[in-house]
mmCIF file with all atom_site columns, C-alpha atoms in Angstrom:
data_model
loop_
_atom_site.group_PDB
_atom_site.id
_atom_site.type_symbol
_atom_site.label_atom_id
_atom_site.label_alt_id
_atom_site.label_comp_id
_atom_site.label_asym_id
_atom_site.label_entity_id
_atom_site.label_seq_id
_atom_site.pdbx_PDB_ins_code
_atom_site.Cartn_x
_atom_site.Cartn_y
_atom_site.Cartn_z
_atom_site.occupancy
_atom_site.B_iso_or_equiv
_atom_site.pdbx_formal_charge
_atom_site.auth_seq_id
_atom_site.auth_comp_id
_atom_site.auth_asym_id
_atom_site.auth_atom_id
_atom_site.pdbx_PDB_model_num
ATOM 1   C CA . UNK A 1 1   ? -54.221 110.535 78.787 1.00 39.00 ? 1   UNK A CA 1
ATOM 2   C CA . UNK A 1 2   ? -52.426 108.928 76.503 1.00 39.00 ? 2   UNK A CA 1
ATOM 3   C CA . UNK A 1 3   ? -53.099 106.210 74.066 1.00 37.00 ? 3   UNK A CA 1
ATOM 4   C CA . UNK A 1 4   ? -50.533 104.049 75.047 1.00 36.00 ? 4   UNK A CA 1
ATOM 5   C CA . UNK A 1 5   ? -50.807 102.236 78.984 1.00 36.00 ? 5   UNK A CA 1
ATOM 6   C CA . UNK A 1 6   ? -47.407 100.873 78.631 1.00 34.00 ? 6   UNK A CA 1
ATOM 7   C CA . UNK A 1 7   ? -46.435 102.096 81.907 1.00 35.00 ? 7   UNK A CA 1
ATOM 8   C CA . UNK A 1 8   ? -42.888 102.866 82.821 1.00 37.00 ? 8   UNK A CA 1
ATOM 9   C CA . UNK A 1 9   ? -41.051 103.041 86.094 1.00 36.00 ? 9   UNK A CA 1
ATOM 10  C CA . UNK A 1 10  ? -40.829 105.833 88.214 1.00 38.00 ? 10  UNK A CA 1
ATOM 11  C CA . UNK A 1 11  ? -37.781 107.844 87.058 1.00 40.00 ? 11  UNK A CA 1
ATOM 12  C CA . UNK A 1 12  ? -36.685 111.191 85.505 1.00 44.00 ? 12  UNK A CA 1
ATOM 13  C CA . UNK A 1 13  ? -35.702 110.562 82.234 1.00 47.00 ? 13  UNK A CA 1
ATOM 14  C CA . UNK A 1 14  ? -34.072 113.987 81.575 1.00 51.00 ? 14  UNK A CA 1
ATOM 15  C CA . UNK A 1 15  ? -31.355 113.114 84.736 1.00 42.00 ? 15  UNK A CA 1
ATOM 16  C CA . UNK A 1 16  ? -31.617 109.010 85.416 1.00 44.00 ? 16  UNK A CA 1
ATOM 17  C CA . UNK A 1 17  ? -29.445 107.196 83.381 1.00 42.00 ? 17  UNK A CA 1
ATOM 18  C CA . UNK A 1 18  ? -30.658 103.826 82.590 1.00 44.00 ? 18  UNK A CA 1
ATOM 19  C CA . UNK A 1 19  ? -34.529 105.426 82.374 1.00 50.00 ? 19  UNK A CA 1
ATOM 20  C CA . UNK A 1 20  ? -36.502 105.822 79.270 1.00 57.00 ? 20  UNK A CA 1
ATOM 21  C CA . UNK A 1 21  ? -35.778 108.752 77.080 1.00 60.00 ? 21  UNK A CA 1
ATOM 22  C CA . UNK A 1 22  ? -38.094 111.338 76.594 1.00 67.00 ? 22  UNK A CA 1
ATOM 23  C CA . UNK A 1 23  ? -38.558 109.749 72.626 1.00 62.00 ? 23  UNK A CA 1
ATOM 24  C CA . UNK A 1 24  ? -39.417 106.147 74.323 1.00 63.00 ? 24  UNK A CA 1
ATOM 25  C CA . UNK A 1 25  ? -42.063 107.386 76.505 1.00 69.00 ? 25  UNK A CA 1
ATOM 26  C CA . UNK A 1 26  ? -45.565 106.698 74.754 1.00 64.00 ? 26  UNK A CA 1
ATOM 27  C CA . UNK A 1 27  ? -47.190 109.625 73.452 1.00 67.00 ? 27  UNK A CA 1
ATOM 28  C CA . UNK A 1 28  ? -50.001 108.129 71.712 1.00 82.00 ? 28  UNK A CA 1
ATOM 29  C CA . UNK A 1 29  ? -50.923 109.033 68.508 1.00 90.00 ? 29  UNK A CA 1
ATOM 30  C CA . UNK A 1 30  ? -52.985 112.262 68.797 1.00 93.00 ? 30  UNK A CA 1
ATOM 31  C CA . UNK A 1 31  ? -50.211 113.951 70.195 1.00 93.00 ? 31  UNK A CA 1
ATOM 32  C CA . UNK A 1 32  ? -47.581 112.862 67.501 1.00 93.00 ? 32  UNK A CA 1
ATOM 33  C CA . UNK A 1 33  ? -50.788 114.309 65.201 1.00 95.00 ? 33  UNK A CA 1
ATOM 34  C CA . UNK A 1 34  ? -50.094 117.711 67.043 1.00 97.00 ? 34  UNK A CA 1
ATOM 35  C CA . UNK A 1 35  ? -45.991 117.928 67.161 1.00 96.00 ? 35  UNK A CA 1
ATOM 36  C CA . UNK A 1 36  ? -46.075 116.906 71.077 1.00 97.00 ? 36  UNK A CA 1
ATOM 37  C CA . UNK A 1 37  ? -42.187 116.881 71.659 1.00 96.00 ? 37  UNK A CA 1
ATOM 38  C CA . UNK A 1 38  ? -41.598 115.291 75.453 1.00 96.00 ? 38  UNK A CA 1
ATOM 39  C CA . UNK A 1 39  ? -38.760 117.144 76.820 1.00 95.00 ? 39  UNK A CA 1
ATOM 40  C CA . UNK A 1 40  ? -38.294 116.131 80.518 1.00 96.00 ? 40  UNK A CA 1
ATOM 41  C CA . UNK A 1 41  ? -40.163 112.983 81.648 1.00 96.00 ? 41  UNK A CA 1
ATOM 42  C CA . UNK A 1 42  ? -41.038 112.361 85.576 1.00 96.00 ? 42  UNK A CA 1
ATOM 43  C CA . UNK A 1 43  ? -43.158 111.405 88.429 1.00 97.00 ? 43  UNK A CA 1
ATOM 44  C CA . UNK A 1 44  ? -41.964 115.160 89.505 1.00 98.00 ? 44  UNK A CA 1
ATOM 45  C CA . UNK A 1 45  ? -42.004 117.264 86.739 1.00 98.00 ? 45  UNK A CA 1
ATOM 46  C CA . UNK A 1 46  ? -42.679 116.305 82.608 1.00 97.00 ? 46  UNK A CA 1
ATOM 47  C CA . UNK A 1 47  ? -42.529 118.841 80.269 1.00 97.00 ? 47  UNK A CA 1
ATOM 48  C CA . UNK A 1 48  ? -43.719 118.848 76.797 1.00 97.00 ? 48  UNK A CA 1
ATOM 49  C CA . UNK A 1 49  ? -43.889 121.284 73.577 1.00 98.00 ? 49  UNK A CA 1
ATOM 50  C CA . UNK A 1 50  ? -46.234 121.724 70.583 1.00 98.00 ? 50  UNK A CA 1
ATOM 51  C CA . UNK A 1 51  ? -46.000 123.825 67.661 1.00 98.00 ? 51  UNK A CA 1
ATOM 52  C CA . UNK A 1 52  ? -49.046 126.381 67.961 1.00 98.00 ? 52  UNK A CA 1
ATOM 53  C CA . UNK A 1 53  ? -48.851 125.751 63.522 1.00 98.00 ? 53  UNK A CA 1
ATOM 54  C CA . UNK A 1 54  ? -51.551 123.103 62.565 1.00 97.00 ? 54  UNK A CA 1
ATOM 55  C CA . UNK A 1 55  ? -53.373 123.437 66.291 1.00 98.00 ? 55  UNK A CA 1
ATOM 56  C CA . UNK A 1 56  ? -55.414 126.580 65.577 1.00 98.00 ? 56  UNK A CA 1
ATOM 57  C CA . UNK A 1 57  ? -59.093 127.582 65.441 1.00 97.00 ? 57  UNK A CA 1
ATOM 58  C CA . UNK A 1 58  ? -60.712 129.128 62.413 1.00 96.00 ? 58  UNK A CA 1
ATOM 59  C CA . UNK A 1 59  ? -59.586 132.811 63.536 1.00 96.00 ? 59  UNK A CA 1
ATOM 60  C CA . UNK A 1 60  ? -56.112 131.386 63.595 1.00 97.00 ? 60  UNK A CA 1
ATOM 61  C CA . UNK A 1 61  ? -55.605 130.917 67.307 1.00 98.00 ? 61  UNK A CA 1
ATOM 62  C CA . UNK A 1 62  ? -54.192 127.954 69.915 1.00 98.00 ? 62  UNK A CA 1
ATOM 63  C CA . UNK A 1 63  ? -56.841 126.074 69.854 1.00 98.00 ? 63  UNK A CA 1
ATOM 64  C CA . UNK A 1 64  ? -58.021 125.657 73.235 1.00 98.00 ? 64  UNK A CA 1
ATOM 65  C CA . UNK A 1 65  ? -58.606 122.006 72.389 1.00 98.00 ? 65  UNK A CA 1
ATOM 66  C CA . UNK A 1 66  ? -55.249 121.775 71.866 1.00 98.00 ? 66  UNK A CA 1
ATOM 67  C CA . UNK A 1 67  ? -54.084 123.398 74.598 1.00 98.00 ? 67  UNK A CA 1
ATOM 68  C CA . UNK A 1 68  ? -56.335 120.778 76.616 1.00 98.00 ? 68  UNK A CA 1
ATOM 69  C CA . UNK A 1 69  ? -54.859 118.056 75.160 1.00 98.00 ? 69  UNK A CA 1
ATOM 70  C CA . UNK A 1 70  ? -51.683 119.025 75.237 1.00 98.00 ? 70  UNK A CA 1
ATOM 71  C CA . UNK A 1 71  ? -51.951 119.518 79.291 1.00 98.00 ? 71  UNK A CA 1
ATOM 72  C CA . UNK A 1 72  ? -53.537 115.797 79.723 1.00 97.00 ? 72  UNK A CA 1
ATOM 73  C CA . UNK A 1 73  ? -50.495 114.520 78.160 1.00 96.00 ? 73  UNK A CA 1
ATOM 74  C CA . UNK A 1 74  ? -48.416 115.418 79.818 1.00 97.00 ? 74  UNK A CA 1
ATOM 75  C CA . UNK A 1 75  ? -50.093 115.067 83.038 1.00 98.00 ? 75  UNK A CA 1
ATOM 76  C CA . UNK A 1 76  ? -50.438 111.538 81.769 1.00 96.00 ? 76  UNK A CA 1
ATOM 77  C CA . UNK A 1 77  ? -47.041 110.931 81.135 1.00 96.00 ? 77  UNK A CA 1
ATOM 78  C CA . UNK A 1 78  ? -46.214 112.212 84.729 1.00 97.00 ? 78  UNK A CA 1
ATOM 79  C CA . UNK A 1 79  ? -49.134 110.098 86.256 1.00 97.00 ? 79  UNK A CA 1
ATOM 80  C CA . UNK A 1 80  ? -47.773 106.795 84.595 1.00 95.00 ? 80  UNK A CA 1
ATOM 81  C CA . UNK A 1 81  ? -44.182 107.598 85.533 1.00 95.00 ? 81  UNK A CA 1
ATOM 82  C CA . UNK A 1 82  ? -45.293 107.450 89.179 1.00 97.00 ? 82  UNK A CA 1
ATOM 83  C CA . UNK A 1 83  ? -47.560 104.583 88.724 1.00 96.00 ? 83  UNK A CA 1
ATOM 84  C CA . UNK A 1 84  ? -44.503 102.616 88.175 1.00 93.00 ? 84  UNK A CA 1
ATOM 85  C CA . UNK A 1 85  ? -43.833 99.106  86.037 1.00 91.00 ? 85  UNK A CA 1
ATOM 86  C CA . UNK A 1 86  ? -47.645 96.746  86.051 1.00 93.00 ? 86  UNK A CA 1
ATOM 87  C CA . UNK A 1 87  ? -49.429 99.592  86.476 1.00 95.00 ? 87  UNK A CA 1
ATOM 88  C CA . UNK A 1 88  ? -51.761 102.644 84.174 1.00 94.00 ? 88  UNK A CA 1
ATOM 89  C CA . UNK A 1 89  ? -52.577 105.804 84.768 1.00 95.00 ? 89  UNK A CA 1
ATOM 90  C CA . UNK A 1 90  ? -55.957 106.595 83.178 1.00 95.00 ? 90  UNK A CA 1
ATOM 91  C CA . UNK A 1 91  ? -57.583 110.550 83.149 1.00 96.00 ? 91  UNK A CA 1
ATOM 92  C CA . UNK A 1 92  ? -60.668 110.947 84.838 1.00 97.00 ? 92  UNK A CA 1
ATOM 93  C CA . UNK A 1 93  ? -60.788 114.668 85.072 1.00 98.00 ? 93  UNK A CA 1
ATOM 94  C CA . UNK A 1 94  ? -59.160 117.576 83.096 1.00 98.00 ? 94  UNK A CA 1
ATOM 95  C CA . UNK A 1 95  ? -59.977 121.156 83.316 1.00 98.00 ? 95  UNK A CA 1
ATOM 96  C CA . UNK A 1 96  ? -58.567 124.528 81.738 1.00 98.00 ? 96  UNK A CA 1
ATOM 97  C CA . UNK A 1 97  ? -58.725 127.765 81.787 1.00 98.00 ? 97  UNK A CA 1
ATOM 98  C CA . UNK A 1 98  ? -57.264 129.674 79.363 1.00 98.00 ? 98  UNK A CA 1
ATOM 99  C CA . UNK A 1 99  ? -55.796 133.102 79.522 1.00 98.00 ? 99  UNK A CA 1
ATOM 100 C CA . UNK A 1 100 ? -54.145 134.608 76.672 1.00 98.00 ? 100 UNK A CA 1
ATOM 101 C CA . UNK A 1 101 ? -54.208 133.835 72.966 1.00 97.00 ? 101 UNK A CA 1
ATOM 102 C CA . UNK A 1 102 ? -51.306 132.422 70.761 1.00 98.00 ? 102 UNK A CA 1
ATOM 103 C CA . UNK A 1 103 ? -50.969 132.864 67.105 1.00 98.00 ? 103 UNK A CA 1
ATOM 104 C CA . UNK A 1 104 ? -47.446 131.292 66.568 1.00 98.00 ? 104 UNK A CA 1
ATOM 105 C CA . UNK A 1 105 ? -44.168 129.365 67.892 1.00 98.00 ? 105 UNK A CA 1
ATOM 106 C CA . UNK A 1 106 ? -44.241 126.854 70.192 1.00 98.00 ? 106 UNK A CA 1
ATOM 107 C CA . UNK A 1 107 ? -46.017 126.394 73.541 1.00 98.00 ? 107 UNK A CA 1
ATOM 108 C CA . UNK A 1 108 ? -44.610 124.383 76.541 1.00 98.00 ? 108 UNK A CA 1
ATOM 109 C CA . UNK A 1 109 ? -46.312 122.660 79.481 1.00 98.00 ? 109 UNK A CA 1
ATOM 110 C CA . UNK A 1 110 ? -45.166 121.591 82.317 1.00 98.00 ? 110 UNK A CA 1
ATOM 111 C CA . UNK A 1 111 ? -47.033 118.950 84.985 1.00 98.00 ? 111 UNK A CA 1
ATOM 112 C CA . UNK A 1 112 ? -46.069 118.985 88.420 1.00 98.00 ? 112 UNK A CA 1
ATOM 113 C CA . UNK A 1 113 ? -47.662 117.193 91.158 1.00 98.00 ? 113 UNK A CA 1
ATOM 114 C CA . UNK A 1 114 ? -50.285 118.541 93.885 1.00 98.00 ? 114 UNK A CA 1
ATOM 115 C CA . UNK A 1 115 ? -50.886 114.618 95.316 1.00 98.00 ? 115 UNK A CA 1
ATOM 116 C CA . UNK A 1 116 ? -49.540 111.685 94.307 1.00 98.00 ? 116 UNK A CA 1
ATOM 117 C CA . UNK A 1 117 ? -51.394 108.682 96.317 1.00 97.00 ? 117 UNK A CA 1
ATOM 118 C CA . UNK A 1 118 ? -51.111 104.942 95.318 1.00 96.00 ? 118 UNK A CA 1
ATOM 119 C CA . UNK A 1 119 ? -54.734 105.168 94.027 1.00 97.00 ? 119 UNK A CA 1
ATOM 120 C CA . UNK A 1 120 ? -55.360 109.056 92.333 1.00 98.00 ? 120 UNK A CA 1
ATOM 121 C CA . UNK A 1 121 ? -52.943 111.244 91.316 1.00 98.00 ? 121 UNK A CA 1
ATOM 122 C CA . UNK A 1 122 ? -53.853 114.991 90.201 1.00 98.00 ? 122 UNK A CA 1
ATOM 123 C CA . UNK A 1 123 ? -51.378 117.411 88.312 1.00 98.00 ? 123 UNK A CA 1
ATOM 124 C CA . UNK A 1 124 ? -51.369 120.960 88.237 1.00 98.00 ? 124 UNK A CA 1
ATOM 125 C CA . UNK A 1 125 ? -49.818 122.107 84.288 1.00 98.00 ? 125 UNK A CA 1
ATOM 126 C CA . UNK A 1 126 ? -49.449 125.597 83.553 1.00 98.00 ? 126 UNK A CA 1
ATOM 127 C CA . UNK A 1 127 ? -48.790 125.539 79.413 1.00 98.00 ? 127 UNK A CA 1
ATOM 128 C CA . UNK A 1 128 ? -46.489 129.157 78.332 1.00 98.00 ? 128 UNK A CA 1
ATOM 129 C CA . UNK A 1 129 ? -45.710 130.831 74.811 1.00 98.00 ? 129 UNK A CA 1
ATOM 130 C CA . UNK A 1 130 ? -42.043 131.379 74.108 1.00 98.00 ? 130 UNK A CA 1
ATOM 131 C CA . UNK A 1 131 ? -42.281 134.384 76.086 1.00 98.00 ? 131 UNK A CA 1
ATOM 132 C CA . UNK A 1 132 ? -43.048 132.464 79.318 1.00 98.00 ? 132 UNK A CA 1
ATOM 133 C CA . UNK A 1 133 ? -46.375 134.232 79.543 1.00 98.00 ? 133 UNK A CA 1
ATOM 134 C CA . UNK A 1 134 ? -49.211 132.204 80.875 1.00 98.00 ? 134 UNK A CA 1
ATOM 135 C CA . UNK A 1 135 ? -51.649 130.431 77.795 1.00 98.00 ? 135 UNK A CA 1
ATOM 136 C CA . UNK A 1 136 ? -53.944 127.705 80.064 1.00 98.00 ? 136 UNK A CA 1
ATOM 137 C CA . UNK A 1 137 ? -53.550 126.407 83.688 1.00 98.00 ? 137 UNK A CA 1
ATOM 138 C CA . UNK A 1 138 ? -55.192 122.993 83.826 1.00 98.00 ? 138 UNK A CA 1
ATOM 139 C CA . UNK A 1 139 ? -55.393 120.498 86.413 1.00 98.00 ? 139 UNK A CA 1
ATOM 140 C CA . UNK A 1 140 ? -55.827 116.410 85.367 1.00 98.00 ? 140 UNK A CA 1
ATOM 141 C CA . UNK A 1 141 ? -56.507 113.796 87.535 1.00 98.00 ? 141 UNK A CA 1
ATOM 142 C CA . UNK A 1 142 ? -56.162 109.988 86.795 1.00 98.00 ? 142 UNK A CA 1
ATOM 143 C CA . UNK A 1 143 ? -56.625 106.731 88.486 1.00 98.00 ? 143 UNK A CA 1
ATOM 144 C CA . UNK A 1 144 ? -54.139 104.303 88.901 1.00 98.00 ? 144 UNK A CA 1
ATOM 145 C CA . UNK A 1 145 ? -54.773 100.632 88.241 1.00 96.00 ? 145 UNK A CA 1
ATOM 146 C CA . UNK A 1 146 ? -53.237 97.544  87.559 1.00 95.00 ? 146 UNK A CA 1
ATOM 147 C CA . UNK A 1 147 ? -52.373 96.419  84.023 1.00 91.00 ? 147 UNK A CA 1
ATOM 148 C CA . UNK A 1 148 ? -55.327 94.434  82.796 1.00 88.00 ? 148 UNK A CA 1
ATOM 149 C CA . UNK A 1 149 ? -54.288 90.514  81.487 1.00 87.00 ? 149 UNK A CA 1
ATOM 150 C CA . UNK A 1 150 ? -53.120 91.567  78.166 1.00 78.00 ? 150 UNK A CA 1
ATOM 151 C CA . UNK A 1 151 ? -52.666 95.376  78.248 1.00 68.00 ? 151 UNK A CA 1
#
């Protein structure tokens, strides 16, 4: 998730007008770290891109951290774009499996929705090289909450 729990209404950015740009959606500062670019923000479908440069393991690969963390992003960012304004979205499981290796470019996920309830919402994000091939397939479910007094 990310660090931020400013939430934000429930809108496409990418197609609303009037409804925060990709740029003024919270990223938190781990993914500014890794080069997280939002592209498309929504309760629907948010999409996200990282450089694979400066997110590698030792043998020079994706890390598969960072492929992780790159999928709870933006599953995040989807899950507190349909929590809507007063409320957070907080992670309370991710997993990933990854399936091919990545040694440069950039990488893109993509969250869209399996359930979104008023209570738990859980995202499937399937995370591609520039060739569109498949790197991870994650899925991240969060709880939705009121804003705590001072959040």
């Amino acid at each position: 998730m990310t660090d931020s729990p400013t939430p934000r209404p429930p809108a496409d950015a990418a197609a609303t007008p009037g409804s925060p740009a990709p740029a003024d959606v919270p990223r938190g500062a781990l993914a500014e770290r890794m080069g997280m670019r939002l592209v498309r923000v929504g309760a629907e479908r948010t999409v996200a891109t990282m450089p694979v440069a400066g997110n590698t393991q030792p043998y020079g690969l994706l890390h598969g951290g960072a492929s992780a963390a790159l999928a709870e992003t933006v599953g995040s960012v989807a899950a507190a774009m349909h929590a809507g304004e007063g409320r957070i979205a907080v992670g309370v499981d991710l997993n990933a499996t990854h399936h091919r290796a990545v040694r440069e470019g950039v990488v893109t996920a993509v969250a869209t929705p399996l359930s979104l309830g008023r209570s738990v919402v859980s995202y499937d994000i399937v995370v591609t090289d520039e060739q569109d091939r498949r790197v991870c397939t994650a899925r991240l479910t969060c709880a939705l909450r009121e804003r705590p007094p001072g959040g």
